[in-house]
Amino acid sequence: MPQRSKTLFGLVDCNNFFVSCERVFTPSLEKKPVVVLSSNDGCIVARSNEAKALGIPMGAPMFEWRDVCRRGGVVALSGNHALYADMSDRVMRTVAEFVDDYEVYSIDEAFLRFGPREDAEGTCRALRAAVHRRVGIPVSIGLDATRTLAKAAAKFAKRHPELHGVFSLQGHPRKDELLESFEVGDLWGIGRQYSKKLIGAGIRTARMLRDLPDTWILRHLGSSGLRVAMELRGMPCGEYAAAREHRKSIICSRSCGRPIVSLPELKEAVATHIASAAETLREDGLRARFLTVFVGFRKQGYGMPYPSGRSVQLETPTNDTPELIRAAHTLVDAMHHDGLAYKKVGVRLTDFSGEEAHQLDVFGRGEPDPKRRAAWAALDKINAEWGTGTVKFAAEGVARGWKPKAERRSPRYTTRWDELKVVR
DNA sequence: TCTGGGGTCCTAGGACCC
DNA sequence: TCTGGGGTCCTAGGACCC
């Protein structure tokens, strides 16, 4: 197979992204241990370096670390995702200015691709400086022949301040040595299970995995593991992270601030999730044909709540909110049991088609009503401009005592007029 | 007592068909 | 007592990512 060895991949990774966003607007958080919490103030999903130094792990439940946080003077903030999305846009716009061929990979990461004659490293240094100057977010950038190696390079850049945030592994004279120092579990694509298997077999480092025979990898880790090894050898497995043409599902789910017991409240929560899922659907110009409602109960020992769900295939694909709410409520009626306490509620939409190529059912129905389309467009516009939930459907409820807790949220400086930063 | 949310891909097994 | 083989499609579960 011809190698595209001339192409160089870059990975831009925002350091401690959510914490860095908060610090832009609250400079007093600088140099202090800070954590950002997930929905319901449940888990720790971002940590400043000072918080990491206290030993607080990623994804840890807050209640287990409350004492450590109190003793260490840690500032804990509820997630302010409207702010983070807006800051992410600013970072990505800067990336787009410096690099033609890039791919947004997550809210805080983008892959870059450079041709053979481009000054990749110089561009990355300029990009890093520009993001810092304009957006105020520190980033680390790694470079090498594959995405997996670029990700590893970015970790080196982050770990060693003397590299000033940019590091290229490509052609590095001590590459083997560096990969030997890189723990296998820190590789992109090697999670907890694979890591356990590898370490059990004595494979502790990226270099050891790279040099393993394909047959062994295939037998123990399957094709996903082999892809990681090939990328470590410098062979890009493009489809691994290639830009997806279209999304394949939309999920909206939340843990409840307090458990839901009544049928009307369960319906409210489901309607709320449907409304936001349908908004995403319309934003992407899609209709969905398959709808799932799922619920979770109180924790069953360790691990995730025991989930249970029901699905329905709609007669025709739709993105009409009331229509979807009706279908979802039929499912809720069938699944609700008196006396059960619902801890988590969610909906999932799948089986998408484009807005133009809609299908009619056997009776020729399914032609979208232009008046309704216009109404949803207006609603989406208002909610986009003034914040999600500015205009709601009656079915979403008013009291909403089940809403997740977010007791330490910072203001939405960039997306709400009434929460603009006041400068004195 | 308190443990997030939103995604993707792969695989194994069952149903069904010829 | 004998009781195929191969293909496809669907679903559930597991693994991974941020």
Short mmCIF file of C-alpha atoms (C1' of nucleotides) in Angstrom, two decimals:
data_model
loop_
_atom_site.label_atom_id
_atom_site.label_comp_id
_atom_site.label_asym_id
_atom_site.label_seq_id
_atom_site.Cartn_x
_atom_site.Cartn_y
_atom_site.Cartn_z
CA MET A 1 0.00 0.00 0.00
CA PRO A 2 1.43 3.40 -0.91
CA GLN A 3 2.27 5.39 2.16
CA ARG A 4 1.19 8.96 2.48
CA SER A 5 4.30 9.55 4.50
CA LYS A 6 4.66 13.10 3.26
CA THR A 7 1.54 14.20 5.06
CA LEU A 8 2.02 15.45 8.59
CA PHE A 9 -0.75 15.41 11.14
CA GLY A 10 -1.05 17.94 13.92
CA LEU A 11 -3.20 17.90 17.00
CA VAL A 12 -4.22 21.11 18.74
CA ASP A 13 -5.36 20.41 22.27
CA CYS A 14 -6.64 23.10 24.64
CA ASN A 15 -5.06 22.75 28.08
CA ASN A 16 -7.59 22.06 30.87
CA PHE A 17 -10.16 23.57 28.54
CA PHE A 18 -13.18 24.19 30.80
CA VAL A 19 -11.00 25.56 33.58
CA SER A 20 -9.10 27.76 31.12
CA CYS A 21 -12.41 29.19 29.85
CA GLU A 22 -13.46 30.10 33.38
CA ARG A 23 -10.09 31.72 34.04
CA VAL A 24 -10.41 33.98 31.02
CA PHE A 25 -13.35 35.70 32.69
CA THR A 26 -12.25 35.26 36.31
CA PRO A 27 -8.51 35.92 36.41
CA SER A 28 -8.50 35.48 40.20
CA LEU A 29 -8.79 31.72 39.50
CA GLU A 30 -5.30 31.80 38.02
CA LYS A 31 -2.77 29.67 39.96
CA LYS A 32 -5.55 28.29 42.16
CA PRO A 33 -6.79 24.70 42.18
CA VAL A 34 -10.03 24.71 40.16
CA VAL A 35 -12.36 21.92 39.06
CA VAL A 36 -15.40 22.01 36.78
CA LEU A 37 -18.31 19.68 37.55
CA SER A 38 -20.58 17.69 35.26
CA SER A 39 -24.34 18.07 35.14
CA ASN A 40 -26.02 17.71 38.52
CA ASP A 41 -22.66 18.71 40.04
CA GLY A 42 -21.93 14.98 40.04
CA CYS A 43 -18.47 14.35 38.60
CA ILE A 44 -15.25 16.28 38.14
CA VAL A 45 -14.77 16.72 34.39
CA ALA A 46 -11.98 19.28 34.24
CA ARG A 47 -9.09 20.11 36.55
CA SER A 48 -6.49 22.84 36.67
CA ASN A 49 -2.87 21.70 37.03
CA GLU A 50 -3.03 22.64 40.71
CA ALA A 51 -6.08 20.38 41.17
CA LYS A 52 -4.33 17.56 39.30
CA ALA A 53 -1.40 17.96 41.68
CA LEU A 54 -3.76 17.25 44.58
CA GLY A 55 -4.33 13.81 43.03
CA ILE A 56 -7.91 14.47 41.89
CA PRO A 57 -8.57 12.11 38.95
CA MET A 58 -10.59 12.86 35.82
CA GLY A 59 -14.23 11.81 36.10
CA ALA A 60 -14.15 11.34 39.85
CA PRO A 61 -17.44 11.65 41.74
CA MET A 62 -17.48 14.97 43.58
CA PHE A 63 -18.80 13.57 46.84
CA GLU A 64 -15.77 11.30 47.19
CA TRP A 65 -13.39 14.24 46.85
CA ARG A 66 -15.29 16.86 48.81
CA ASP A 67 -12.90 16.65 51.78
CA VAL A 68 -9.79 16.86 49.63
CA CYS A 69 -11.27 19.86 47.85
CA ARG A 70 -12.11 21.60 51.09
CA ARG A 71 -8.67 20.99 52.57
CA GLY A 72 -6.93 22.03 49.36
CA GLY A 73 -8.99 25.19 48.88
CA VAL A 74 -10.27 23.93 45.54
CA VAL A 75 -12.75 26.16 43.70
CA ALA A 76 -15.50 23.92 42.27
CA LEU A 77 -17.68 25.29 39.46
CA SER A 78 -20.75 23.84 37.72
CA GLY A 79 -20.20 23.37 34.00
CA ASN A 80 -21.13 26.39 31.89
CA HIS A 81 -21.37 24.72 28.51
CA ALA A 82 -22.78 27.64 26.56
CA LEU A 83 -19.62 29.54 27.46
CA TYR A 84 -17.33 26.63 26.53
CA ALA A 85 -19.04 26.12 23.16
CA ASP A 86 -18.60 29.79 22.36
CA MET A 87 -14.93 29.78 23.38
CA SER A 88 -14.42 26.63 21.31
CA ASP A 89 -15.81 28.43 18.24
CA ARG A 90 -13.29 31.22 18.73
CA VAL A 91 -10.40 28.77 19.01
CA MET A 92 -11.53 26.89 15.88
CA ARG A 93 -11.94 30.10 13.89
CA THR A 94 -8.34 30.94 14.69
CA VAL A 95 -7.24 27.44 13.65
CA ALA A 96 -9.07 27.93 10.34
CA GLU A 97 -7.16 31.14 9.74
CA PHE A 98 -3.78 29.45 10.01
CA VAL A 99 -4.42 25.99 8.54
CA ASP A 100 -6.45 25.12 5.43
CA ASP A 101 -6.84 21.41 6.10
CA TYR A 102 -8.18 20.83 9.59
CA GLU A 103 -10.83 18.78 11.30
CA VAL A 104 -12.61 19.68 14.55
CA TYR A 105 -12.38 16.54 16.64
CA SER A 106 -14.00 17.60 19.90
CA ILE A 107 -14.91 20.74 21.79
CA ASP A 108 -11.25 21.30 22.69
CA GLU A 109 -9.28 19.51 19.96
CA ALA A 110 -8.65 19.81 16.24
CA PHE A 111 -6.54 17.74 13.88
CA LEU A 112 -4.43 19.58 11.31
CA ARG A 113 -2.95 18.23 8.10
CA PHE A 114 0.13 19.67 6.42
CA GLY A 115 1.55 18.99 2.98
CA PRO A 116 5.24 18.13 2.46
CA ARG A 117 6.36 21.65 1.66
CA GLU A 118 4.62 23.44 4.48
CA ASP A 119 6.42 24.73 7.57
CA ALA A 120 4.22 22.80 9.97
CA GLU A 121 6.13 23.59 13.12
CA GLY A 122 6.43 27.30 12.40
CA THR A 123 2.72 27.52 11.59
CA CYS A 124 1.87 25.72 14.82
CA ARG A 125 3.95 28.10 16.91
CA ALA A 126 2.25 31.09 15.31
CA LEU A 127 -1.17 29.49 15.76
CA ARG A 128 -0.54 28.76 19.41
CA ALA A 129 0.51 32.36 20.05
CA ALA A 130 -2.53 33.71 18.22
CA VAL A 131 -4.99 31.55 20.18
CA HIS A 132 -3.40 32.68 23.39
CA ARG A 133 -3.46 36.32 22.42
CA ARG A 134 -6.96 36.47 20.97
CA VAL A 135 -8.92 33.91 22.97
CA GLY A 136 -6.81 33.60 26.09
CA ILE A 137 -6.70 29.79 26.02
CA PRO A 138 -3.37 27.93 26.29
CA VAL A 139 -2.99 25.06 23.80
CA SER A 140 -0.53 22.23 23.18
CA ILE A 141 0.24 21.04 19.67
CA GLY A 142 1.81 17.73 18.60
CA LEU A 143 3.03 16.73 15.14
CA ASP A 144 3.84 13.43 13.39
CA ALA A 145 2.88 11.15 10.52
CA THR A 146 -0.37 9.83 12.05
CA ARG A 147 -3.09 11.13 14.33
CA THR A 148 -2.16 8.69 17.09
CA LEU A 149 1.46 9.86 17.06
CA ALA A 150 0.41 13.51 16.88
CA LYS A 151 -1.75 12.96 19.97
CA ALA A 152 1.20 11.45 21.80
CA ALA A 153 3.42 14.32 20.68
CA ALA A 154 0.89 16.80 22.05
CA LYS A 155 1.09 15.05 25.43
CA PHE A 156 4.85 15.47 25.41
CA ALA A 157 4.35 19.14 24.56
CA LYS A 158 2.01 19.50 27.51
CA ARG A 159 4.25 17.63 29.95
CA HIS A 160 7.45 19.50 29.17
CA PRO A 161 7.11 23.27 29.53
CA GLU A 162 10.52 23.79 27.94
CA LEU A 163 8.98 22.75 24.62
CA HIS A 164 6.76 25.86 24.74
CA GLY A 165 3.65 23.96 23.72
CA VAL A 166 4.69 22.58 20.33
CA PHE A 167 6.46 19.27 19.72
CA SER A 168 7.12 17.21 16.61
CA LEU A 169 7.90 13.51 16.92
CA GLN A 170 8.52 13.17 13.21
CA GLY A 171 12.06 12.05 12.51
CA HIS A 172 12.99 12.65 16.13
CA PRO A 173 16.39 11.05 16.84
CA ARG A 174 15.21 9.67 20.19
CA LYS A 175 11.77 8.58 19.05
CA ASP A 176 12.09 4.96 20.24
CA GLU A 177 13.23 6.15 23.61
CA LEU A 178 10.32 8.59 23.87
CA LEU A 179 7.78 5.93 22.89
CA GLU A 180 9.40 3.62 25.44
CA SER A 181 8.68 6.25 28.10
CA PHE A 182 5.04 6.58 27.01
CA GLU A 183 2.60 4.42 28.96
CA VAL A 184 0.45 2.23 26.77
CA GLY A 185 -2.73 3.28 28.57
CA ASP A 186 -2.12 6.92 27.63
CA LEU A 187 -2.40 6.12 23.93
CA TRP A 188 -5.41 7.24 21.93
CA GLY A 189 -7.53 4.11 21.43
CA ILE A 190 -6.22 2.20 24.46
CA GLY A 191 -8.70 2.45 27.30
CA ARG A 192 -9.00 0.68 30.61
CA GLN A 193 -9.82 -2.79 29.33
CA TYR A 194 -7.17 -2.93 26.61
CA SER A 195 -4.66 -1.43 28.99
CA LYS A 196 -5.34 -4.14 31.56
CA LYS A 197 -4.90 -6.88 28.96
CA LEU A 198 -1.68 -5.40 27.64
CA ILE A 199 -0.09 -4.80 31.02
CA GLY A 200 -1.14 -8.32 32.06
CA ALA A 201 0.88 -9.57 29.09
CA GLY A 202 3.86 -7.40 30.04
CA ILE A 203 3.25 -4.78 27.35
CA ARG A 204 3.67 -1.52 29.23
CA THR A 205 4.77 1.08 26.68
CA ALA A 206 3.80 2.51 23.31
CA ARG A 207 7.00 1.13 21.78
CA MET A 208 6.25 -2.39 23.00
CA LEU A 209 2.77 -2.29 21.49
CA ARG A 210 4.12 -0.91 18.23
CA ASP A 211 6.60 -3.79 17.89
CA LEU A 212 4.15 -6.59 18.71
CA PRO A 213 3.21 -9.10 15.97
CA ASP A 214 -0.07 -8.29 14.22
CA THR A 215 -1.49 -11.74 14.95
CA TRP A 216 -1.08 -11.27 18.69
CA ILE A 217 -2.72 -7.83 18.62
CA LEU A 218 -5.56 -9.04 16.45
CA ARG A 219 -6.25 -11.99 18.71
CA HIS A 220 -6.22 -9.99 21.94
CA LEU A 221 -7.42 -6.52 21.01
CA GLY A 222 -9.19 -7.01 17.69
CA SER A 223 -9.04 -4.68 14.72
CA SER A 224 -9.22 -1.52 16.86
CA GLY A 225 -6.00 -2.46 18.63
CA LEU A 226 -4.24 -3.28 15.38
CA ARG A 227 -5.13 0.14 14.07
CA VAL A 228 -3.43 1.78 17.05
CA ALA A 229 -0.26 -0.26 16.41
CA MET A 230 -0.24 0.57 12.69
CA GLU A 231 -0.59 4.25 13.46
CA LEU A 232 2.32 3.96 15.91
CA ARG A 233 4.34 2.51 13.03
CA GLY A 234 3.55 5.61 11.01
CA MET A 235 0.80 4.22 8.79
CA PRO A 236 -2.25 6.48 8.88
CA CYS A 237 -5.54 4.63 9.31
CA GLY A 238 -7.60 7.48 7.96
CA GLU A 239 -11.06 6.18 8.60
CA TYR A 240 -10.19 5.95 12.27
CA ALA A 241 -11.05 9.58 12.88
CA ALA A 242 -12.02 10.76 9.42
CA ALA A 243 -14.53 13.55 9.36
CA ARG A 244 -17.94 11.96 9.53
CA GLU A 245 -20.26 13.14 6.78
CA HIS A 246 -23.34 13.07 8.94
CA ARG A 247 -24.09 12.32 12.49
CA LYS A 248 -25.83 9.01 13.14
CA SER A 249 -27.69 9.67 16.33
CA ILE A 250 -28.81 12.46 18.63
CA ILE A 251 -29.03 11.75 22.34
CA CYS A 252 -30.42 14.04 25.03
CA SER A 253 -30.42 12.76 28.57
CA ARG A 254 -30.00 14.06 32.08
CA SER A 255 -29.80 12.79 35.59
CA CYS A 256 -32.59 14.30 37.65
CA GLY A 257 -31.94 16.75 40.49
CA ARG A 258 -34.41 14.67 42.46
CA PRO A 259 -35.95 11.37 41.35
CA ILE A 260 -39.11 11.53 39.27
CA VAL A 261 -42.03 9.43 40.42
CA SER A 262 -45.16 10.84 38.78
CA LEU A 263 -46.19 10.17 35.20
CA PRO A 264 -46.78 13.88 34.38
CA GLU A 265 -43.28 14.79 35.50
CA LEU A 266 -41.76 11.95 33.54
CA LYS A 267 -43.60 13.24 30.48
CA GLU A 268 -42.33 16.77 31.09
CA ALA A 269 -38.73 15.59 31.28
CA VAL A 270 -39.11 13.52 28.11
CA ALA A 271 -40.74 16.46 26.29
CA THR A 272 -37.85 18.71 27.33
CA HIS A 273 -35.29 16.29 25.92
CA ILE A 274 -37.28 15.79 22.74
CA ALA A 275 -37.50 19.56 22.24
CA SER A 276 -33.75 20.00 22.39
CA ALA A 277 -33.05 16.89 20.29
CA ALA A 278 -35.50 18.16 17.64
CA GLU A 279 -33.76 21.52 17.65
CA THR A 280 -30.45 19.80 16.84
CA LEU A 281 -32.21 17.76 14.18
CA ARG A 282 -33.50 20.89 12.42
CA GLU A 283 -30.18 22.65 12.83
CA ASP A 284 -28.54 19.81 10.88
CA GLY A 285 -31.35 19.71 8.31
CA LEU A 286 -32.35 16.17 9.26
CA ARG A 287 -35.42 14.11 10.03
CA ALA A 288 -35.47 11.06 12.27
CA ARG A 289 -37.45 7.91 11.81
CA PHE A 290 -36.49 5.99 14.94
CA LEU A 291 -37.14 7.18 18.47
CA THR A 292 -36.04 5.65 21.78
CA VAL A 293 -37.00 6.76 25.30
CA PHE A 294 -34.83 5.37 28.08
CA VAL A 295 -34.77 5.71 31.84
CA GLY A 296 -32.35 4.81 34.60
CA PHE A 297 -33.20 3.89 38.16
CA ARG A 298 -31.28 4.23 41.37
CA LYS A 299 -27.72 2.94 41.23
CA GLN A 300 -27.45 -0.81 41.22
CA GLY A 301 -24.27 -1.35 43.19
CA TYR A 302 -21.36 0.13 41.30
CA GLY A 303 -21.41 1.10 37.66
CA MET A 304 -24.13 2.74 35.67
CA PRO A 305 -27.80 2.93 36.54
CA TYR A 306 -29.71 0.00 35.22
CA PRO A 307 -31.18 1.29 31.99
CA SER A 308 -34.35 0.34 30.25
CA GLY A 309 -35.92 1.76 27.16
CA ARG A 310 -38.59 1.53 24.52
CA SER A 311 -38.42 2.43 20.86
CA VAL A 312 -40.76 3.15 18.01
CA GLN A 313 -40.31 3.44 14.29
CA LEU A 314 -42.31 6.44 13.07
CA GLU A 315 -44.44 6.17 9.97
CA THR A 316 -42.53 8.95 8.31
CA PRO A 317 -39.27 10.68 9.28
CA THR A 318 -39.89 13.97 11.05
CA ASN A 319 -38.29 16.85 12.92
CA ASP A 320 -41.58 18.32 14.13
CA THR A 321 -41.34 18.77 17.88
CA PRO A 322 -45.00 18.16 18.87
CA GLU A 323 -45.15 15.12 16.63
CA LEU A 324 -42.07 13.68 18.30
CA ILE A 325 -43.38 14.55 21.76
CA ARG A 326 -46.62 12.72 21.00
CA ALA A 327 -44.78 9.60 19.91
CA ALA A 328 -42.49 9.75 22.93
CA HIS A 329 -45.41 10.17 25.32
CA THR A 330 -47.04 7.03 23.91
CA LEU A 331 -43.83 5.19 24.83
CA VAL A 332 -43.79 6.78 28.29
CA ASP A 333 -47.39 5.71 28.93
CA ALA A 334 -46.43 2.15 28.11
CA MET A 335 -43.30 2.09 30.26
CA HIS A 336 -44.19 4.10 33.38
CA HIS A 337 -44.79 2.17 36.57
CA ASP A 338 -46.23 3.69 39.72
CA GLY A 339 -43.87 3.56 42.64
CA LEU A 340 -40.67 3.57 40.62
CA ALA A 341 -38.18 6.41 41.13
CA TYR A 342 -36.60 7.53 37.87
CA LYS A 343 -33.10 8.87 38.35
CA LYS A 344 -32.22 9.50 34.74
CA VAL A 345 -34.32 10.18 31.63
CA GLY A 346 -33.22 10.36 28.03
CA VAL A 347 -34.23 10.17 24.38
CA ARG A 348 -32.36 9.06 21.30
CA LEU A 349 -33.15 9.81 17.67
CA THR A 350 -31.67 7.69 14.86
CA ASP A 351 -32.30 6.55 11.30
CA PHE A 352 -31.89 9.98 9.70
CA SER A 353 -32.79 11.28 6.30
CA GLY A 354 -32.30 14.70 4.76
CA GLU A 355 -34.98 17.34 4.93
CA GLU A 356 -35.49 17.40 1.16
CA ALA A 357 -35.65 13.68 0.49
CA HIS A 358 -38.48 12.92 2.88
CA GLN A 359 -40.58 9.84 2.40
CA LEU A 360 -44.34 9.79 2.28
CA ASP A 361 -46.20 7.04 4.04
CA VAL A 362 -48.59 4.70 2.20
CA PHE A 363 -51.36 7.30 2.35
CA GLY A 364 -49.18 10.02 0.89
CA ARG A 365 -48.86 11.83 4.19
CA GLY A 366 -45.57 13.16 5.49
CA GLU A 367 -45.43 16.27 3.35
CA PRO A 368 -44.24 18.86 5.86
CA ASP A 369 -46.61 21.70 6.61
CA PRO A 370 -44.87 24.96 5.59
CA LYS A 371 -46.54 26.93 8.39
CA ARG A 372 -45.20 24.58 11.01
CA ARG A 373 -41.75 24.66 9.46
CA ALA A 374 -41.75 28.43 9.63
CA ALA A 375 -42.85 28.34 13.26
CA TRP A 376 -40.01 26.00 14.24
CA ALA A 377 -37.51 28.10 12.32
CA ALA A 378 -38.59 31.18 14.27
CA LEU A 379 -38.42 29.33 17.56
CA ASP A 380 -34.96 27.94 16.79
CA LYS A 381 -33.74 31.41 15.90
CA ILE A 382 -34.93 32.90 19.18
CA ASN A 383 -33.44 30.10 21.23
CA ALA A 384 -30.16 30.37 19.37
CA GLU A 385 -29.98 34.10 19.98
CA TRP A 386 -31.30 34.34 23.50
CA GLY A 387 -30.25 31.00 24.90
CA THR A 388 -31.73 27.52 24.89
CA GLY A 389 -35.10 27.33 26.60
CA THR A 390 -36.10 30.97 26.03
CA VAL A 391 -39.16 29.67 24.17
CA LYS A 392 -40.49 26.32 25.34
CA PHE A 393 -43.33 23.96 24.56
CA ALA A 394 -46.08 23.71 27.19
CA ALA A 395 -45.37 19.99 27.47
CA GLU A 396 -41.93 20.77 28.85
CA GLY A 397 -43.53 21.99 32.08
CA VAL A 398 -42.98 25.02 34.25
CA ALA A 399 -42.11 23.95 37.80
CA ARG A 400 -39.57 21.33 36.69
CA GLY A 401 -38.43 20.35 40.16
CA TRP A 402 -36.54 17.42 38.61
CA LYS A 403 -34.08 19.68 36.78
CA PRO A 404 -30.42 18.84 37.41
CA LYS A 405 -28.59 20.80 40.03
CA ALA A 406 -26.02 23.39 38.93
CA GLU A 407 -25.39 25.41 42.02
CA ARG A 408 -22.03 26.89 41.17
CA ARG A 409 -22.48 27.97 37.58
CA SER A 410 -20.57 31.00 36.43
CA PRO A 411 -22.47 33.57 34.34
CA ARG A 412 -22.80 32.99 30.58
CA TYR A 413 -20.62 35.98 29.78
CA THR A 414 -20.58 35.50 26.06
CA THR A 415 -24.07 34.25 25.25
CA ARG A 416 -26.48 36.16 27.52
CA TRP A 417 -26.91 39.89 27.39
CA ASP A 418 -28.04 39.99 30.98
CA GLU A 419 -24.92 38.18 32.18
CA LEU A 420 -22.30 40.27 30.42
CA LYS A 421 -19.20 40.93 32.42
CA VAL A 422 -19.42 44.29 34.16
CA VAL A 423 -16.24 46.35 33.95
CA ARG A 424 -15.83 49.06 36.52
"C1'" DT B 1 -26.94 10.03 50.43
"C1'" DC B 2 -24.39 12.05 46.74
"C1'" DT B 3 -21.25 8.85 40.62
"C1'" DG B 4 -22.15 13.27 33.42
"C1'" DG B 5 -23.50 13.49 28.76
"C1'" DG B 6 -22.92 12.73 23.90
"C1'" DG B 7 -21.02 10.25 20.54
"C1'" DT B 8 -18.68 6.20 17.34
"C1'" DC B 9 -17.34 1.59 15.92
"C1'" DC B 10 -16.91 -3.50 16.34
"C1'" DT B 11 -18.49 -8.10 17.36
"C1'" DA B 12 -21.29 -11.94 18.55
"C1'" DG B 13 -25.48 -14.15 18.31
"C1'" DG B 14 -30.21 -14.83 16.85
"C1'" DA B 15 -33.81 -14.63 13.27
"C1'" DC B 16 -34.82 -15.39 8.86
"C1'" DC B 17 -34.29 -16.67 4.06
"C1'" DC B 18 -33.07 -19.63 0.17
"C1'" DT C 1 -32.04 -42.18 13.48
"C1'" DC C 2 -31.10 -38.95 10.27
"C1'" DT C 3 -31.26 -33.32 11.01
"C1'" DG C 4 -26.82 -28.18 5.53
"C1'" DG C 5 -24.64 -24.15 4.53
"C1'" DG C 6 -24.34 -19.60 3.53
"C1'" DG C 7 -25.93 -15.00 3.41
"C1'" DT C 8 -28.14 -10.86 5.44
"C1'" DC C 9 -30.14 -8.07 8.78
"C1'" DC C 10 -30.95 -6.62 13.37
"C1'" DT C 11 -29.88 -5.97 18.18
"C1'" DA C 12 -27.37 -5.93 22.39
"C1'" DG C 13 -23.32 -5.33 24.56
"C1'" DG C 14 -18.71 -3.87 24.94
"C1'" DA C 15 -15.00 -1.01 23.90
"C1'" DC C 16 -13.32 3.43 22.90
"C1'" DC C 17 -13.27 8.78 22.64
"C1'" DC C 18 -13.78 13.69 24.83
#
